[in-house]
Coordinates of C-alpha atoms in Angstrom, one line a residue:
Chain A
G6 CA 3.6 -1.1 17.5
Q7 CA 4.8 -0.1 14.2
N8 CA 5.8 3.3 13.4
I9 CA 7.0 4.4 10.4
D10 CA 8.5 8.1 9.3
Q11 CA 9.6 9.3 5.9
P12 CA 9.7 12.7 4.3
T13 CA 6.2 14.3 2.9
E14 CA 7.3 16.0 -0.1
M15 CA 10.8 16.4 -2.1
T16 CA 11.6 18.2 -5.2
A17 CA 14.5 17.2 -7.8
T18 CA 15.9 18.3 -11.0
E19 CA 15.5 15.9 -14.1
G20 CA 18.8 13.8 -14.6
A21 CA 19.9 14.4 -10.8
I22 CA 19.8 12.0 -7.9
V23 CA 17.5 11.7 -5.2
Q24 CA 17.6 9.8 -1.9
I25 CA 14.2 9.0 -0.2
N26 CA 14.8 8.6 3.5
C27 CA 12.7 5.8 5.7
T28 CA 12.8 5.2 9.5
Y29 CA 10.9 2.6 11.2
Q30 CA 10.2 1.3 14.6
T31 CA 8.5 -1.8 14.7
S32 CA 7.7 -4.4 17.5
G33 CA 8.6 -7.2 15.0
F34 CA 10.6 -6.7 11.6
N35 CA 10.9 -9.1 8.8
G36 CA 11.9 -6.7 5.7
L37 CA 11.1 -3.6 4.1
F38 CA 9.1 -2.7 0.7
W39 CA 9.5 0.2 -1.4
Y40 CA 6.4 1.0 -3.8
Q41 CA 5.7 3.9 -6.4
Q42 CA 2.4 5.4 -6.7
H43 CA 1.2 7.1 -9.3
A44 CA -1.8 9.9 -8.5
G45 CA -4.8 7.9 -8.4
E46 CA -3.4 4.8 -9.3
A47 CA -2.4 1.5 -7.5
P48 CA 0.9 1.3 -5.6
T49 CA 3.4 -0.7 -8.0
F50 CA 6.3 -2.6 -6.3
L51 CA 10.1 -1.2 -6.6
S52 CA 12.2 -2.9 -4.1
Y53 CA 12.5 -5.3 -1.2
N54 CA 15.4 -5.4 1.6
V55 CA 15.6 -7.7 4.0
L56 CA 19.3 -8.3 4.7
D57 CA 21.6 -5.3 5.6
G58 CA 23.1 -3.8 2.2
L59 CA 22.6 -2.3 -1.1
E60 CA 19.9 -3.6 -3.7
E61 CA 20.5 -2.2 -7.0
K62 CA 17.8 -2.5 -9.9
G63 CA 18.9 -0.2 -12.8
R64 CA 18.1 3.3 -12.0
F65 CA 16.6 2.6 -8.6
S66 CA 18.5 1.3 -5.8
S67 CA 17.4 0.7 -1.8
F68 CA 19.2 0.5 1.2
L69 CA 18.8 -0.9 4.4
S70 CA 20.2 -1.2 7.9
R71 CA 18.6 -3.2 10.3
S72 CA 20.5 -2.0 13.6
K73 CA 19.9 1.6 13.0
G74 CA 16.0 1.1 11.6
Y75 CA 16.6 2.9 8.5
S76 CA 16.2 2.6 4.9
Y77 CA 16.7 4.5 1.6
L78 CA 15.5 4.5 -1.9
L79 CA 17.9 6.2 -4.4
L80 CA 16.7 7.5 -7.6
K81 CA 19.2 8.2 -10.7
E82 CA 18.9 10.2 -13.8
L83 CA 15.6 11.4 -12.8
Q84 CA 13.0 11.6 -15.5
M85 CA 10.2 13.3 -15.5
K86 CA 7.5 10.2 -15.1
D87 CA 9.3 9.4 -11.8
S88 CA 7.1 12.3 -10.4
A89 CA 5.1 10.0 -7.8
S90 CA 4.8 9.2 -4.3
Y91 CA 7.1 6.7 -2.8
L92 CA 5.9 4.5 -0.1
C93 CA 8.1 2.5 2.6
A94 CA 6.5 -0.3 4.4
A95 CA 7.9 -2.7 6.9
V96 CA 7.0 -6.4 7.3
N97 CA 6.1 -8.1 10.6
N98 CA 7.7 -11.1 11.9
A99 CA 5.2 -13.2 10.4
G100 CA 5.4 -11.9 7.1
N101 CA 1.7 -11.5 6.6
M102 CA 1.5 -7.5 7.5
L103 CA 2.6 -4.6 5.8
T104 CA 2.9 -1.1 8.0
F105 CA 3.1 2.0 5.5
G106 CA 4.7 4.9 6.0
G107 CA 2.6 8.3 4.7
G108 CA 4.5 8.4 1.4
T109 CA 7.0 10.9 0.0
R110 CA 5.8 12.9 -2.9
L111 CA 8.5 13.6 -5.5
M112 CA 8.3 16.4 -7.9
V113 CA 10.6 16.1 -10.7
K114 CA 11.3 19.4 -12.4
P115 CA 12.8 20.3 -15.8
Chain B
D11 CA -3.5 -12.1 -17.6
G12 CA -3.6 -12.4 -13.9
G13 CA -4.4 -9.5 -11.8
I14 CA -6.7 -7.9 -9.3
T15 CA -10.4 -6.2 -10.5
Q16 CA -11.6 -3.6 -8.1
S17 CA -15.3 -2.2 -8.9
P18 CA -16.7 0.3 -9.3
K19 CA -13.8 2.8 -9.8
Y20 CA -15.6 5.6 -8.7
L21 CA -18.6 5.5 -6.5
F22 CA -20.7 8.3 -4.5
R23 CA -23.2 7.6 -2.2
K24 CA -25.7 9.7 0.2
E25 CA -24.9 9.6 4.0
G26 CA -26.4 6.8 5.6
Q27 CA -26.4 4.4 3.0
N28 CA -24.1 1.3 3.2
V29 CA -22.1 0.4 -0.1
T30 CA -20.0 -2.6 -1.3
L31 CA -16.9 -2.5 -3.3
S32 CA -15.6 -5.6 -5.2
C33 CA -12.3 -7.1 -5.2
E34 CA -11.7 -10.3 -7.5
Q35 CA -8.4 -11.8 -7.8
N36 CA -7.5 -14.5 -10.4
L37 CA -3.7 -15.2 -9.3
N38 CA -4.6 -17.9 -7.0
H39 CA -3.3 -15.8 -3.6
D40 CA -4.3 -16.9 -0.4
A41 CA -4.3 -13.6 1.7
M42 CA -6.3 -10.6 0.6
Y43 CA -6.1 -6.8 2.0
W44 CA -8.2 -3.9 1.8
Y45 CA -6.4 -0.2 2.4
R46 CA -7.7 3.0 2.3
Q47 CA -5.9 5.9 1.5
D48 CA -6.9 9.5 2.2
P49 CA -5.0 12.5 0.2
G50 CA -1.3 13.1 0.6
Q51 CA -1.4 10.3 2.8
G52 CA -0.1 6.6 3.1
L53 CA -2.3 3.2 3.4
R54 CA -4.2 2.3 6.4
L55 CA -4.9 -1.4 7.0
I56 CA -8.7 -2.0 7.2
Y57 CA -9.1 -5.9 7.3
Y58 CA -7.1 -8.8 6.1
S59 CA -7.7 -12.4 5.4
Q60 CA -5.7 -15.1 5.0
I61 CA -7.7 -18.2 4.1
V62 CA -11.3 -18.5 2.9
N63 CA -14.1 -17.8 5.6
D64 CA -11.4 -16.0 8.1
F65 CA -10.7 -12.4 8.5
Q66 CA -9.0 -10.1 11.0
K67 CA -9.4 -6.3 11.6
G68 CA -6.8 -3.7 10.7
D69 CA -6.0 -0.4 12.3
I70 CA -9.2 1.2 11.0
A71 CA -12.0 -1.9 10.8
E72 CA -14.6 0.5 12.6
G73 CA -17.7 1.1 10.2
Y74 CA -16.6 -1.5 7.6
S75 CA -17.3 -5.0 7.5
V76 CA -15.9 -7.8 4.8
S77 CA -16.7 -11.7 4.1
R78 CA -14.4 -14.0 2.4
E79 CA -16.6 -17.0 1.1
K80 CA -14.0 -17.8 -1.5
K81 CA -10.7 -17.7 -2.3
E82 CA -11.1 -15.3 -5.3
S83 CA -13.0 -12.6 -3.8
F84 CA -13.0 -10.0 -1.0
P85 CA -15.9 -7.6 -1.0
L86 CA -15.8 -4.6 1.5
T87 CA -19.0 -2.9 3.0
V88 CA -18.7 0.6 3.9
T89 CA -21.4 1.0 6.5
S90 CA -23.3 4.3 7.5
A91 CA -21.3 3.6 11.0
Q92 CA -18.2 5.0 9.0
K93 CA -18.1 8.8 9.9
N94 CA -15.8 10.0 7.2
P95 CA -15.8 7.6 4.5
T96 CA -14.8 9.6 1.6
A97 CA -11.4 8.2 0.6
F98 CA -9.4 5.7 -2.3
Y99 CA -9.9 2.4 -1.2
L100 CA -7.2 0.0 -2.3
C101 CA -7.8 -4.0 -2.2
A102 CA -4.6 -5.9 -2.4
S103 CA -3.2 -9.9 -2.3
R104 CA -0.1 -11.8 -1.6
Q105 CA 0.9 -15.4 -2.2
G106 CA 1.0 -17.7 1.0
A107 CA 3.5 -17.4 3.9
G108 CA 6.7 -15.2 4.1
A109 CA 7.6 -11.6 2.9
N110 CA 5.9 -11.7 -0.4
V111 CA 4.7 -9.0 -2.4
L112 CA 1.8 -7.6 -2.2
T113 CA -0.3 -6.9 -5.3
F114 CA -2.8 -4.0 -5.5
G115 CA -5.9 -3.4 -7.8
A116 CA -6.2 0.1 -9.4
G117 CA -8.7 1.2 -6.5
S118 CA -12.4 2.4 -6.0
R119 CA -12.5 6.1 -4.9
L120 CA -15.4 6.8 -2.8
T121 CA -17.0 10.1 -2.4
V122 CA -19.8 10.4 0.3
L123 CA -22.4 13.4 -1.3

């Protein structure tokens, strides 16, 4: 089975740094995705990690530890437009199925 | 531009009616997926298809049906057997094998009156 956990809500201040955690327990694993979703819109791809370590893309970074079943998304220099839900999703061994967590709703305040 | 088109964006139906949500992609992707999202929650898989004329049930397939007669199209029918159909429905596609990125459509919001 698949179990993906992430916090329901987080609040942070504009210009600050925030870390959104995701833990997973899966029967097979072939990587972890992070998506951003603004209210009422489609999720958009942020990052994909398959090996342990940190992947950096501008203000966003994503980290994976396969041994710990743990990932985080790090957002730096927060902007108001970063207010959105952030979804983590684990990929199965075959690479054809994503199991999503419940999403973390991030509110950025001035 | 390549992408996924879902229609309609908003749909209202009366209880007991079947409705069909359209999903068309011109990305030449092999696999297509339907997800359901309820307010404040993540995505749950309804059905997926990896090739034409073949599809598999996801975690919450009861009360839904799909077809995959063409590579570009993967319509979802919400039947009257679905007890709580009001939700946001997202269609997605992915290229071939391996853990490739899912591309999503803009979604269809279904409300049962």
